PDB file of N, CA and C in Angstrom:
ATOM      1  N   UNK A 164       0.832  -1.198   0.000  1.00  0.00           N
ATOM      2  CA  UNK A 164       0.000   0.000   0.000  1.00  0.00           C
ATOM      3  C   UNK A 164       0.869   1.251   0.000  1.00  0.00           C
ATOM      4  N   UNK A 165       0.475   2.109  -0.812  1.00  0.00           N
ATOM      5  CA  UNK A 165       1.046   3.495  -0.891  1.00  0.00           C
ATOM      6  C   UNK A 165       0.996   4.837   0.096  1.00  0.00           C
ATOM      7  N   UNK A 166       1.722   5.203   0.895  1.00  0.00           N
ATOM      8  CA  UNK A 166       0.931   5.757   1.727  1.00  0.00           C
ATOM      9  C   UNK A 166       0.853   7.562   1.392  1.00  0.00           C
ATOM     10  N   UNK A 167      -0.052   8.173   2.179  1.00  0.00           N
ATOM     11  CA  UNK A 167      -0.022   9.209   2.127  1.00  0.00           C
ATOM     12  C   UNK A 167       1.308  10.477   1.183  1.00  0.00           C
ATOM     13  N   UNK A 168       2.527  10.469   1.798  1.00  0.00           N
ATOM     14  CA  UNK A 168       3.520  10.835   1.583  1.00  0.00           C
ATOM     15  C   UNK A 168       3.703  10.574   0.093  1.00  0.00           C
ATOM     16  N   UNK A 169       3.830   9.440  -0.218  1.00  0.00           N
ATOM     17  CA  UNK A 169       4.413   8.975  -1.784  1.00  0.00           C
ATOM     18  C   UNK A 169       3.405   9.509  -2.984  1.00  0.00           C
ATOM     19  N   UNK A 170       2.045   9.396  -2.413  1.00  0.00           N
ATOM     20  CA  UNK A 170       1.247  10.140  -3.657  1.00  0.00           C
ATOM     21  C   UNK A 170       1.326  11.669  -3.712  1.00  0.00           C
ATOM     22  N   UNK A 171       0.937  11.404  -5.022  1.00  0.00           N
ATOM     23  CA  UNK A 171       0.960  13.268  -5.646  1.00  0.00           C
ATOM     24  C   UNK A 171       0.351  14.037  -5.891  1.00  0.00           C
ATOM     25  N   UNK A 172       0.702  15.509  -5.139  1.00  0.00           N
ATOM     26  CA  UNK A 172      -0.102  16.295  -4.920  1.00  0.00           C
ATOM     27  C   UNK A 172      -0.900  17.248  -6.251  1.00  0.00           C
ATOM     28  N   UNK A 173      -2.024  17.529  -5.944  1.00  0.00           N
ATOM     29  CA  UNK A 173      -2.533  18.277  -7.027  1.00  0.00           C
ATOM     30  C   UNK A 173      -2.170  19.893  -6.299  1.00  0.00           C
ATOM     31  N   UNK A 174      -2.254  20.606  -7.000  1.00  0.00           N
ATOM     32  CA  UNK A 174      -3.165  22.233  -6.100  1.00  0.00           C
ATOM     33  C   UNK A 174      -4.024  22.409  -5.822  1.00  0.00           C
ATOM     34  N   UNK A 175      -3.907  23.600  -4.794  1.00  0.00           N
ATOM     35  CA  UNK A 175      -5.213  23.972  -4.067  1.00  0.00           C
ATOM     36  C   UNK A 175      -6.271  24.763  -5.052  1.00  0.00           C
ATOM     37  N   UNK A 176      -7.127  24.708  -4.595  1.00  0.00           N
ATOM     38  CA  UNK A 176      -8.380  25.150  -4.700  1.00  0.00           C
ATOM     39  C   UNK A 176      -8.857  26.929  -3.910  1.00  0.00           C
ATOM     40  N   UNK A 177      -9.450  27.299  -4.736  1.00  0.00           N
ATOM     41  CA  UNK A 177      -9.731  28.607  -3.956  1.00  0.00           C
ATOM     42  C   UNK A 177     -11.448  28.486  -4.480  1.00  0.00           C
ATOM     43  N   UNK A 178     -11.932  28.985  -3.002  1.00  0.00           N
ATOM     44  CA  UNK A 178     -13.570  29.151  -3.338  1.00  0.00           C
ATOM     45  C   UNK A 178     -13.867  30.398  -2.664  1.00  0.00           C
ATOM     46  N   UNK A 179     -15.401  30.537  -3.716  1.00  0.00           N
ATOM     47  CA  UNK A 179     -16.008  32.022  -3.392  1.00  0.00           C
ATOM     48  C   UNK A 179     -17.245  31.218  -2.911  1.00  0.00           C
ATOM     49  N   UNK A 180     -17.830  31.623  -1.653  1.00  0.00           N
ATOM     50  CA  UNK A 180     -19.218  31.167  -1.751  1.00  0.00           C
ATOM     51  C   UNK A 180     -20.026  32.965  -1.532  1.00  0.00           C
ATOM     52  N   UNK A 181     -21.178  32.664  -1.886  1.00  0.00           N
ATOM     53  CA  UNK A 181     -22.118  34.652  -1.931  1.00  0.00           C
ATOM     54  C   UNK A 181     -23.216  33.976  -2.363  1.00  0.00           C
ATOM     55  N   UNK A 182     -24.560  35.333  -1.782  1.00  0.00           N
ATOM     56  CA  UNK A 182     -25.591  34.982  -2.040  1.00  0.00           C
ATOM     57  C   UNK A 182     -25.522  36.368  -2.988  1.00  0.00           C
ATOM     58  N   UNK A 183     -26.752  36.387  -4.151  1.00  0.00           N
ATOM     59  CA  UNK A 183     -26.958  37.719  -4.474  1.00  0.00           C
ATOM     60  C   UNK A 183     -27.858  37.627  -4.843  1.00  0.00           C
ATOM     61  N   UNK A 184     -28.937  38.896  -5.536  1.00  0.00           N
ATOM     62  CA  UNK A 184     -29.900  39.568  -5.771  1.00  0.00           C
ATOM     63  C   UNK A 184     -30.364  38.135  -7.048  1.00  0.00           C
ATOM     64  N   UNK A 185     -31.436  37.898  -7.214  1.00  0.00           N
ATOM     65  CA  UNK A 185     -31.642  37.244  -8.662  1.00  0.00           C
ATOM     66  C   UNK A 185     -32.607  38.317  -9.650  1.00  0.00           C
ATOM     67  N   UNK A 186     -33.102  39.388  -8.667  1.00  0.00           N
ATOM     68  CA  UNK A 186     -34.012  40.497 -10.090  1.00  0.00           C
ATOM     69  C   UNK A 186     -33.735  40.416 -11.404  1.00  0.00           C
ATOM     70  N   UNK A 187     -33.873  40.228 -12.224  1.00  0.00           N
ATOM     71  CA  UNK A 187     -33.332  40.551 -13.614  1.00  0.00           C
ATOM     72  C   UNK A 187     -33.063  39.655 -14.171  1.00  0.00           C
ATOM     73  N   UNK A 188     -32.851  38.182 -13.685  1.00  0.00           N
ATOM     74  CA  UNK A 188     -31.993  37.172 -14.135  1.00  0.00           C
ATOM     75  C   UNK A 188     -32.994  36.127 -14.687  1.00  0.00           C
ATOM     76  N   UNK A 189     -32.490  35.578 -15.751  1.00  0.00           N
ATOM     77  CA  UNK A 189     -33.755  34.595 -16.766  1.00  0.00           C
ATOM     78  C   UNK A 189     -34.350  33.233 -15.509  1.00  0.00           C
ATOM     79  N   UNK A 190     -35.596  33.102 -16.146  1.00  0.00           N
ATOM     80  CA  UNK A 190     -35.995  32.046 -15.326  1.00  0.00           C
ATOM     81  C   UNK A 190     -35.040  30.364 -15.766  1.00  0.00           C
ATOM     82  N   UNK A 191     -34.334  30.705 -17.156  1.00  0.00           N
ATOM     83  CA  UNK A 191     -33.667  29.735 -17.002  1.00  0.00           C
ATOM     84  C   UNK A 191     -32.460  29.407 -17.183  1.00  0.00           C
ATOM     85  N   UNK A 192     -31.984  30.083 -15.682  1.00  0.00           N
ATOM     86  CA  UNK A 192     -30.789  30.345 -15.534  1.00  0.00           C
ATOM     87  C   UNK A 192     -30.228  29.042 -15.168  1.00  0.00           C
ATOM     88  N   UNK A 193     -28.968  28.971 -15.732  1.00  0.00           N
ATOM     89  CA  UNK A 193     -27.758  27.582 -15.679  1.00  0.00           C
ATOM     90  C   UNK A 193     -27.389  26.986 -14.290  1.00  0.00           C
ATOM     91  N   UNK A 194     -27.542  25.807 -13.793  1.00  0.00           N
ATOM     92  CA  UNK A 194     -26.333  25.210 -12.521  1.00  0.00           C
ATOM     93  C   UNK A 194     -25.386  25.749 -12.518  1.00  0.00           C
ATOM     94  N   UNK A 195     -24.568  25.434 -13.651  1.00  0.00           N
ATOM     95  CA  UNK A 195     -23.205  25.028 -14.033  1.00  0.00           C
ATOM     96  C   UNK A 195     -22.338  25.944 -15.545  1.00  0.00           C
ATOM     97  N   UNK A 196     -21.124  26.812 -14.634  1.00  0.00           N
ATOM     98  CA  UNK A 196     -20.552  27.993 -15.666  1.00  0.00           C
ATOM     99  C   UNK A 196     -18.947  27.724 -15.789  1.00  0.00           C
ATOM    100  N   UNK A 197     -18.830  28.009 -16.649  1.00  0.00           N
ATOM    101  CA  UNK A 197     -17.587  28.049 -16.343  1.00  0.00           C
ATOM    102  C   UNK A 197     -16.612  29.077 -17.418  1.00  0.00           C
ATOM    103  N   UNK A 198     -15.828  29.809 -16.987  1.00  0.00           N
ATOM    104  CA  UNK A 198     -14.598  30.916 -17.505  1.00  0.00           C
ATOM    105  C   UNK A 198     -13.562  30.427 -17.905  1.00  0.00           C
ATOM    106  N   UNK A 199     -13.128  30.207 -19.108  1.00  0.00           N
ATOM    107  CA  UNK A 199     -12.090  30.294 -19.456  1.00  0.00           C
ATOM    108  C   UNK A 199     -11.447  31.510 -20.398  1.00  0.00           C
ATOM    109  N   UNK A 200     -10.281  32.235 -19.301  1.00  0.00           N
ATOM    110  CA  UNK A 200      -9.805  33.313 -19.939  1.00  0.00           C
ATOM    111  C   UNK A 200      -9.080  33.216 -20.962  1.00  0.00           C
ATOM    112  N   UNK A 201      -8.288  32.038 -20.949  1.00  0.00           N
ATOM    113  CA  UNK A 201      -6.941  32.037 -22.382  1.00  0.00           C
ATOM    114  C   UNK A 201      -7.025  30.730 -22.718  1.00  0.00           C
ATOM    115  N   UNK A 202      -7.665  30.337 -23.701  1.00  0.00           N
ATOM    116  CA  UNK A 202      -7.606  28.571 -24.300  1.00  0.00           C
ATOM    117  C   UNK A 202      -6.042  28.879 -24.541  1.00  0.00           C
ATOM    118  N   UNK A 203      -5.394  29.601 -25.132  1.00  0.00           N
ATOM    119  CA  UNK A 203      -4.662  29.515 -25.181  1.00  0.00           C
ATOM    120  C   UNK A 203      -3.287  28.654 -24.267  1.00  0.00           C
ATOM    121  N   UNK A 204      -3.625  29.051 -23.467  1.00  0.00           N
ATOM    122  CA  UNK A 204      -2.983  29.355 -21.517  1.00  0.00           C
ATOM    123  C   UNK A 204      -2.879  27.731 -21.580  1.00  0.00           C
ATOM    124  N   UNK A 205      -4.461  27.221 -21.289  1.00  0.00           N
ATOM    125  CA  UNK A 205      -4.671  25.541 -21.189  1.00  0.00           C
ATOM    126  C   UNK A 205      -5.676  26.171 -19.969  1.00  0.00           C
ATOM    127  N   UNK A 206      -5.498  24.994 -19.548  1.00  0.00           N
ATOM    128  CA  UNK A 206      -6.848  24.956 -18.474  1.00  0.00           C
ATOM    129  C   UNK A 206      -6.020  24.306 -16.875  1.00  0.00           C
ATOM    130  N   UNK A 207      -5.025  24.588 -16.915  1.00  0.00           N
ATOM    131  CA  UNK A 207      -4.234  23.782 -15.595  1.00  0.00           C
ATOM    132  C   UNK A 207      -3.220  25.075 -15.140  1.00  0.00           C
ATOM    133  N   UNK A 208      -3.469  26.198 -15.996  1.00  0.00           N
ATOM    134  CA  UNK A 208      -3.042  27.349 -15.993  1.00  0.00           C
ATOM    135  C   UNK A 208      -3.393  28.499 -14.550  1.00  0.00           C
ATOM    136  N   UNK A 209      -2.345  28.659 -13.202  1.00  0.00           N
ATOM    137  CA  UNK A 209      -3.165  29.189 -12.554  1.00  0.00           C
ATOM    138  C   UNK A 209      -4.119  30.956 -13.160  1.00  0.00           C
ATOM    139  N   UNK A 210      -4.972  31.065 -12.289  1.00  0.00           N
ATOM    140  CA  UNK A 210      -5.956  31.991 -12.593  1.00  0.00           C
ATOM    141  C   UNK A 210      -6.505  31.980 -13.667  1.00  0.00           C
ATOM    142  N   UNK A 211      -6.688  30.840 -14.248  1.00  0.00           N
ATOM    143  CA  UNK A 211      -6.847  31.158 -16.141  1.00  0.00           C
ATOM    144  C   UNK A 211      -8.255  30.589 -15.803  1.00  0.00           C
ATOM    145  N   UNK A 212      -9.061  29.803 -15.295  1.00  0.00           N
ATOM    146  CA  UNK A 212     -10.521  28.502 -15.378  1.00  0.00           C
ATOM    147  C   UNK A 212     -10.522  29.310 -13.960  1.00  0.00           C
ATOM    148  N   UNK A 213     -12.283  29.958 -13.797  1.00  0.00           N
ATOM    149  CA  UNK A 213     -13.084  29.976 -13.101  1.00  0.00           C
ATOM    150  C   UNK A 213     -14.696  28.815 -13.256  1.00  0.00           C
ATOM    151  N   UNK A 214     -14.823  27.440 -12.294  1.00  0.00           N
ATOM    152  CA  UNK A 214     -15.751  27.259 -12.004  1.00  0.00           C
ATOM    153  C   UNK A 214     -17.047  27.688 -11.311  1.00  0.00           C
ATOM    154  N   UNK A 215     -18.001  27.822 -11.798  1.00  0.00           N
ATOM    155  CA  UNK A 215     -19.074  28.497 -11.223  1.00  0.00           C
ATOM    156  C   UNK A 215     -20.466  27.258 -11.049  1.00  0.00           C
ATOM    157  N   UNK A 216     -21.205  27.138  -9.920  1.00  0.00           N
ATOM    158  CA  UNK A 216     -22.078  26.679  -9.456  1.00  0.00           C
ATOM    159  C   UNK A 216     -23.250  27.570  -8.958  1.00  0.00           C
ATOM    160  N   UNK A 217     -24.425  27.496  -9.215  1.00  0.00           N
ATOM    161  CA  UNK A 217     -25.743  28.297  -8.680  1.00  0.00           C
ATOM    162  C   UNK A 217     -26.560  26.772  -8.250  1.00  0.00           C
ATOM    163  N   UNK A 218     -26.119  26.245  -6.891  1.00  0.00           N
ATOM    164  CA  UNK A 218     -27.272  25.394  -6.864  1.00  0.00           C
ATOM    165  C   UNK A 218     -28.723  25.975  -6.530  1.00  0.00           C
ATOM    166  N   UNK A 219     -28.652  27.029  -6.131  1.00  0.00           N
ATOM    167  CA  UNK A 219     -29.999  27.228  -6.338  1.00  0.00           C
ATOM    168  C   UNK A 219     -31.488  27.453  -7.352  1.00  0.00           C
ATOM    169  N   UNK A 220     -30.615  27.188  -8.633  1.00  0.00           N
ATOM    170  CA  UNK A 220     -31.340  27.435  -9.477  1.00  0.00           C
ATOM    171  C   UNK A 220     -32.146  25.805  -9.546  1.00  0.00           C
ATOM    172  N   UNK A 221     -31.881  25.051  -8.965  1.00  0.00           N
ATOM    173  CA  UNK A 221     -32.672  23.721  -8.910  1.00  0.00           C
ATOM    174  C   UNK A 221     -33.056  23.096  -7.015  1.00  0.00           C
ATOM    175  N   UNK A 222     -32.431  24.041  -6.350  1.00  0.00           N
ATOM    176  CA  UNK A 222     -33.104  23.806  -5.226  1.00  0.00           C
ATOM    177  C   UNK A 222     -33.385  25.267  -4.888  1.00  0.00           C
ATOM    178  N   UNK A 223     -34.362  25.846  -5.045  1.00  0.00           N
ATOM    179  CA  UNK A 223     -35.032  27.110  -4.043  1.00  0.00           C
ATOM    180  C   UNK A 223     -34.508  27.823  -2.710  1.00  0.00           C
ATOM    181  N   UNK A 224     -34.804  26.228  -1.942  1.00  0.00           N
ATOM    182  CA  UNK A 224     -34.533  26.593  -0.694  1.00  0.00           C
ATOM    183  C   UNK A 224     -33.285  26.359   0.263  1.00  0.00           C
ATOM    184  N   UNK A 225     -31.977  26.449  -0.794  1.00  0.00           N
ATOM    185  CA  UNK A 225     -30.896  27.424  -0.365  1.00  0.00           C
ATOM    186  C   UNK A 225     -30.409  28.832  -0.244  1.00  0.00           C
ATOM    187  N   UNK A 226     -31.621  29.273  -0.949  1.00  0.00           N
ATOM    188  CA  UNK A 226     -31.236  30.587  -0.645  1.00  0.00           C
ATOM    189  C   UNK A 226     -32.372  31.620  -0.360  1.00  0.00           C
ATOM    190  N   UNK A 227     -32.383  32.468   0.480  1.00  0.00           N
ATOM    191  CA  UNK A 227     -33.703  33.682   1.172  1.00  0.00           C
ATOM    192  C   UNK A 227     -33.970  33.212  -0.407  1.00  0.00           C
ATOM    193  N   UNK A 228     -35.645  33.839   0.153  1.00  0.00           N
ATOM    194  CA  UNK A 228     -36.321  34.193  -1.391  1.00  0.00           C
ATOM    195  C   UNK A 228     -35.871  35.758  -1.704  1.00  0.00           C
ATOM    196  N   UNK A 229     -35.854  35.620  -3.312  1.00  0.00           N
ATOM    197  CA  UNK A 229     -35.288  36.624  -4.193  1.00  0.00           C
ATOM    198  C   UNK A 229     -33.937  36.300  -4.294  1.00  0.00           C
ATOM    199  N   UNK A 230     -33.238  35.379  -4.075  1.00  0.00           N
ATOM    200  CA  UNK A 230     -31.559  35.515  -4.185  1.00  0.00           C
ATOM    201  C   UNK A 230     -31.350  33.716  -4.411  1.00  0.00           C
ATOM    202  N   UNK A 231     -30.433  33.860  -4.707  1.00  0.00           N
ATOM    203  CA  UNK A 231     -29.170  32.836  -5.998  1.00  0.00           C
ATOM    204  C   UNK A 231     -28.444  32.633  -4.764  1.00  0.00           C
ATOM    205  N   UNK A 232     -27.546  31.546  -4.389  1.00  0.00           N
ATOM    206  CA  UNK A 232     -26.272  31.150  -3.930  1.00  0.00           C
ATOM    207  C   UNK A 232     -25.462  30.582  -4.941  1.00  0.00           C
ATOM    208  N   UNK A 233     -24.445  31.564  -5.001  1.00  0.00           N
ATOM    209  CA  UNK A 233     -23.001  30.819  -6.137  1.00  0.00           C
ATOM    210  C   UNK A 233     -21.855  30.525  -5.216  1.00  0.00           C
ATOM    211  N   UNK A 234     -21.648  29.511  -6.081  1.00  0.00           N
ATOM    212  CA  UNK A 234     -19.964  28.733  -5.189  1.00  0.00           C
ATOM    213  C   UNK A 234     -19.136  28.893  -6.761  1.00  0.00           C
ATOM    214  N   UNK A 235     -18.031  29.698  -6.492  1.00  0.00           N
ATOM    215  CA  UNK A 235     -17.207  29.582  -7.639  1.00  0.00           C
ATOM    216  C   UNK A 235     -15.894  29.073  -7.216  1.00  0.00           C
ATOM    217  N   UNK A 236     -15.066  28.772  -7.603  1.00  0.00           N
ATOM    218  CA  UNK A 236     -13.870  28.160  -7.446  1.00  0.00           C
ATOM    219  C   UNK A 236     -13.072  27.791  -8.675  1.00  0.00           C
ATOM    220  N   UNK A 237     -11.327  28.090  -8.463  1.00  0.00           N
ATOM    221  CA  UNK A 237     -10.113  27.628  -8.842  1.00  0.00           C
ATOM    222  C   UNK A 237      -9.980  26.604  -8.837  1.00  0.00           C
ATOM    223  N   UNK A 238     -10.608  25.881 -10.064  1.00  0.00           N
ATOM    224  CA  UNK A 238     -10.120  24.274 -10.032  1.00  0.00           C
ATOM    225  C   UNK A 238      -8.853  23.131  -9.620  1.00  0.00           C
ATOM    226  N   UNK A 239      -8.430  23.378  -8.763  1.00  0.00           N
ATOM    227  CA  UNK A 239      -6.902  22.524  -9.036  1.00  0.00           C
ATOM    228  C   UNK A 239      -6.183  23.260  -9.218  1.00  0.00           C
ATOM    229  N   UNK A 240      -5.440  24.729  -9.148  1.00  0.00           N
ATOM    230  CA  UNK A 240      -4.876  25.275  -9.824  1.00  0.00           C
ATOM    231  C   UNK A 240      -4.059  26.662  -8.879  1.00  0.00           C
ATOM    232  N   UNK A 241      -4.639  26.628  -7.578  1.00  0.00           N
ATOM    233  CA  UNK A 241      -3.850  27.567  -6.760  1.00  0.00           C
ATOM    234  C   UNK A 241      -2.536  26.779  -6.447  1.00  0.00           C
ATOM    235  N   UNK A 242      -1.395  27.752  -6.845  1.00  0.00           N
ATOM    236  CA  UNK A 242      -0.273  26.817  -5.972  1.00  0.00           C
ATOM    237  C   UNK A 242      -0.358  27.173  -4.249  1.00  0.00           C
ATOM    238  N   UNK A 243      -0.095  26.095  -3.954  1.00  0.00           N
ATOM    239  CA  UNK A 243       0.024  26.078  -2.281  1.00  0.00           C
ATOM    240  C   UNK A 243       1.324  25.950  -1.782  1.00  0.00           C
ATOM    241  N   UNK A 244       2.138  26.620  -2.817  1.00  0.00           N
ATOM    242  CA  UNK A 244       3.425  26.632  -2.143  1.00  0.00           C
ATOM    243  C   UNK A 244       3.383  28.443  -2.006  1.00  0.00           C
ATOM    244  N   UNK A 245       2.448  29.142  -2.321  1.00  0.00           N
ATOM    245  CA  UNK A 245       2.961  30.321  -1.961  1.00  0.00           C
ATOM    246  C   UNK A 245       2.243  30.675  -0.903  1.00  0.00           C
ATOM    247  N   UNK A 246       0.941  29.518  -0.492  1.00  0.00           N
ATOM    248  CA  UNK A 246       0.408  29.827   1.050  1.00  0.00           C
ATOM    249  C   UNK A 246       0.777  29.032   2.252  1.00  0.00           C
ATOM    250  N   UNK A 247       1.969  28.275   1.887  1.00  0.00           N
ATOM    251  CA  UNK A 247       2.564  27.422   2.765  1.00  0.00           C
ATOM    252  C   UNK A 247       3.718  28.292   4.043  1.00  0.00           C
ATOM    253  N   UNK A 248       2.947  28.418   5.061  1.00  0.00           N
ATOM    254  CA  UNK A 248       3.520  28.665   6.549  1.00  0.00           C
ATOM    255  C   UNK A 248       2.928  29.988   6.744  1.00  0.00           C
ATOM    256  N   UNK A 249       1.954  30.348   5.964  1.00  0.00           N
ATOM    257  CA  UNK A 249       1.599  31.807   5.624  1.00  0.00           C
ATOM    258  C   UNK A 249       0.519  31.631   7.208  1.00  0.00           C
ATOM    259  N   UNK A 250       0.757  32.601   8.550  1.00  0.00           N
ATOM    260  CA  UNK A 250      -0.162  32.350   9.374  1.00  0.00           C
ATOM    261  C   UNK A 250      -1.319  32.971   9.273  1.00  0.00           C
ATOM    262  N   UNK A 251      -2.683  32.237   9.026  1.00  0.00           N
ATOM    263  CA  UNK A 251      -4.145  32.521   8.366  1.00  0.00           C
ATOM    264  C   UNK A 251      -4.775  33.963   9.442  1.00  0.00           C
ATOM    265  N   UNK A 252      -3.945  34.366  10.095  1.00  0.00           N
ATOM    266  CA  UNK A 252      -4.486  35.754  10.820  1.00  0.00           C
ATOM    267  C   UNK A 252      -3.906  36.895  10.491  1.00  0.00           C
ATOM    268  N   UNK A 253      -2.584  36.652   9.490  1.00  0.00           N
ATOM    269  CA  UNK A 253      -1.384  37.647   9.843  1.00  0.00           C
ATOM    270  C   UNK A 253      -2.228  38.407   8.855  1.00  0.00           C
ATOM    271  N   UNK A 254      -1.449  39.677   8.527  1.00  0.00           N
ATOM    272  CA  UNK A 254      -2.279  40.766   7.340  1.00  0.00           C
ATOM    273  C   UNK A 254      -1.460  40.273   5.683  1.00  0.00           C
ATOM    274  N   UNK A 255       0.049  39.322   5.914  1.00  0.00           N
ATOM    275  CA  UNK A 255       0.239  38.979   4.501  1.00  0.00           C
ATOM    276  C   UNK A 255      -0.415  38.019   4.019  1.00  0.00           C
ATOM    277  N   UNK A 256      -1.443  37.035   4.622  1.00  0.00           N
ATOM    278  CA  UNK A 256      -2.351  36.155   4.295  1.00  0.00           C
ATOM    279  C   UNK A 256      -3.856  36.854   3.605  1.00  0.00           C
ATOM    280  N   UNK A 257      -4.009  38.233   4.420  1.00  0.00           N
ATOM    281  CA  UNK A 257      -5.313  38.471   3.789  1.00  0.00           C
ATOM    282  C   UNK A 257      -4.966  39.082   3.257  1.00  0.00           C
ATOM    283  N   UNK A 258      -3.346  39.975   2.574  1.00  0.00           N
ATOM    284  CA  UNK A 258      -3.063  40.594   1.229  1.00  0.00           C
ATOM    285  C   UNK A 258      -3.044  39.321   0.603  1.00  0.00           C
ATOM    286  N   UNK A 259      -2.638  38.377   0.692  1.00  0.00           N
ATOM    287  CA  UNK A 259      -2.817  37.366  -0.534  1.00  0.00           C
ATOM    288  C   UNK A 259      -4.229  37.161  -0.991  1.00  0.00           C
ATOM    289  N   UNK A 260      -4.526  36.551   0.052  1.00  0.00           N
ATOM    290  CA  UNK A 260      -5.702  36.380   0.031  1.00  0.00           C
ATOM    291  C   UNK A 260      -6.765  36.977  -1.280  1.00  0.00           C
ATOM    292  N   UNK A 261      -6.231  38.812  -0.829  1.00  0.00           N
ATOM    293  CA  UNK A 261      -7.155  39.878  -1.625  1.00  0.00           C
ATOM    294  C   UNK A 261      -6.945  39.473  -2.730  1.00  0.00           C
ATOM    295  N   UNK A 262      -5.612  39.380  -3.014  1.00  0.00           N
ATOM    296  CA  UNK A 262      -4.891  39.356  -4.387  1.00  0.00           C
ATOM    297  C   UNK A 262      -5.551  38.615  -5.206  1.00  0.00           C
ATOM    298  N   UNK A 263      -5.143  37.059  -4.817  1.00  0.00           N
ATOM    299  CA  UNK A 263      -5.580  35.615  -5.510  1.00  0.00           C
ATOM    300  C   UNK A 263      -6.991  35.420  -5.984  1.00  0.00           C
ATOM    301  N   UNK A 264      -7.965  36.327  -5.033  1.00  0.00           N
ATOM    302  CA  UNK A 264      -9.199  36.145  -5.185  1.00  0.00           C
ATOM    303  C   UNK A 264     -10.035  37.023  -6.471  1.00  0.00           C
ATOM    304  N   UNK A 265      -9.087  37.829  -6.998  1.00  0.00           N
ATOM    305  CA  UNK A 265      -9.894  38.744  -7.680  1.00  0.00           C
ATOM    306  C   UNK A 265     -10.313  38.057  -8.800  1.00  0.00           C
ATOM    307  N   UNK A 266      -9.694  37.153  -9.347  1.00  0.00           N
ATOM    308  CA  UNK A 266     -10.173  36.634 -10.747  1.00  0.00           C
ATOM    309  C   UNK A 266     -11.420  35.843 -10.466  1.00  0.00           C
ATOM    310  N   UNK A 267     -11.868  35.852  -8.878  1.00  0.00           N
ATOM    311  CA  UNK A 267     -12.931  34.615  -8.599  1.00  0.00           C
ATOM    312  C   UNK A 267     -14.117  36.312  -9.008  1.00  0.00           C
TER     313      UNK A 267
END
């Protein structure tokens, strides 16, 4: 058996979860979105593939009435070597933080 240690790591993941307004938005609005900024790039490219999820557009009652819940996320693709020892209170974690997140 292989243990922990010897297998290989993918990257991290970065997620947005938010509720927002649905006014305006078609009644038949999508689950499932997804961004790709540069075919070029590829798709394993960090910041390049934003996943997007609205489960509420097939369950209701995740979200107040009048509003959507989206979960978007960095597929596989944050390196976690630049948040490695980074302490999750300090202020260079939530400048990263700011940083990394904008393409979400």
């Amino acid at each position: 058996k292989r243990s922990c240690e010897d297998m290989p790591q993918c990257n991290s993941f970065m997620h947005l979860h938010v509720a927002f307004d649905k006014t305006g938005l078609p009644d038949d609005l999508q689950l499932h979105h997804i961004i790709v900024n540069s075919w070029d790039k590829g798709i394993t490219t960090e910041q390049n593939v934003v996943l997007i999820s609205i489960a509420s557009v097939i369950d209701p009652s995740l979200a107040p009435e009048g509003k959507h819940v989206l979960h978007a996320y960095l597929p596989a693709t944050e390196p976690y070597s630049i948040w490695a020892g980074l302490d999750r209170k300090s202020e260079e974690y939530k400048k990263l933080k700011e940083e990394r997140s904008q393409v979400l």
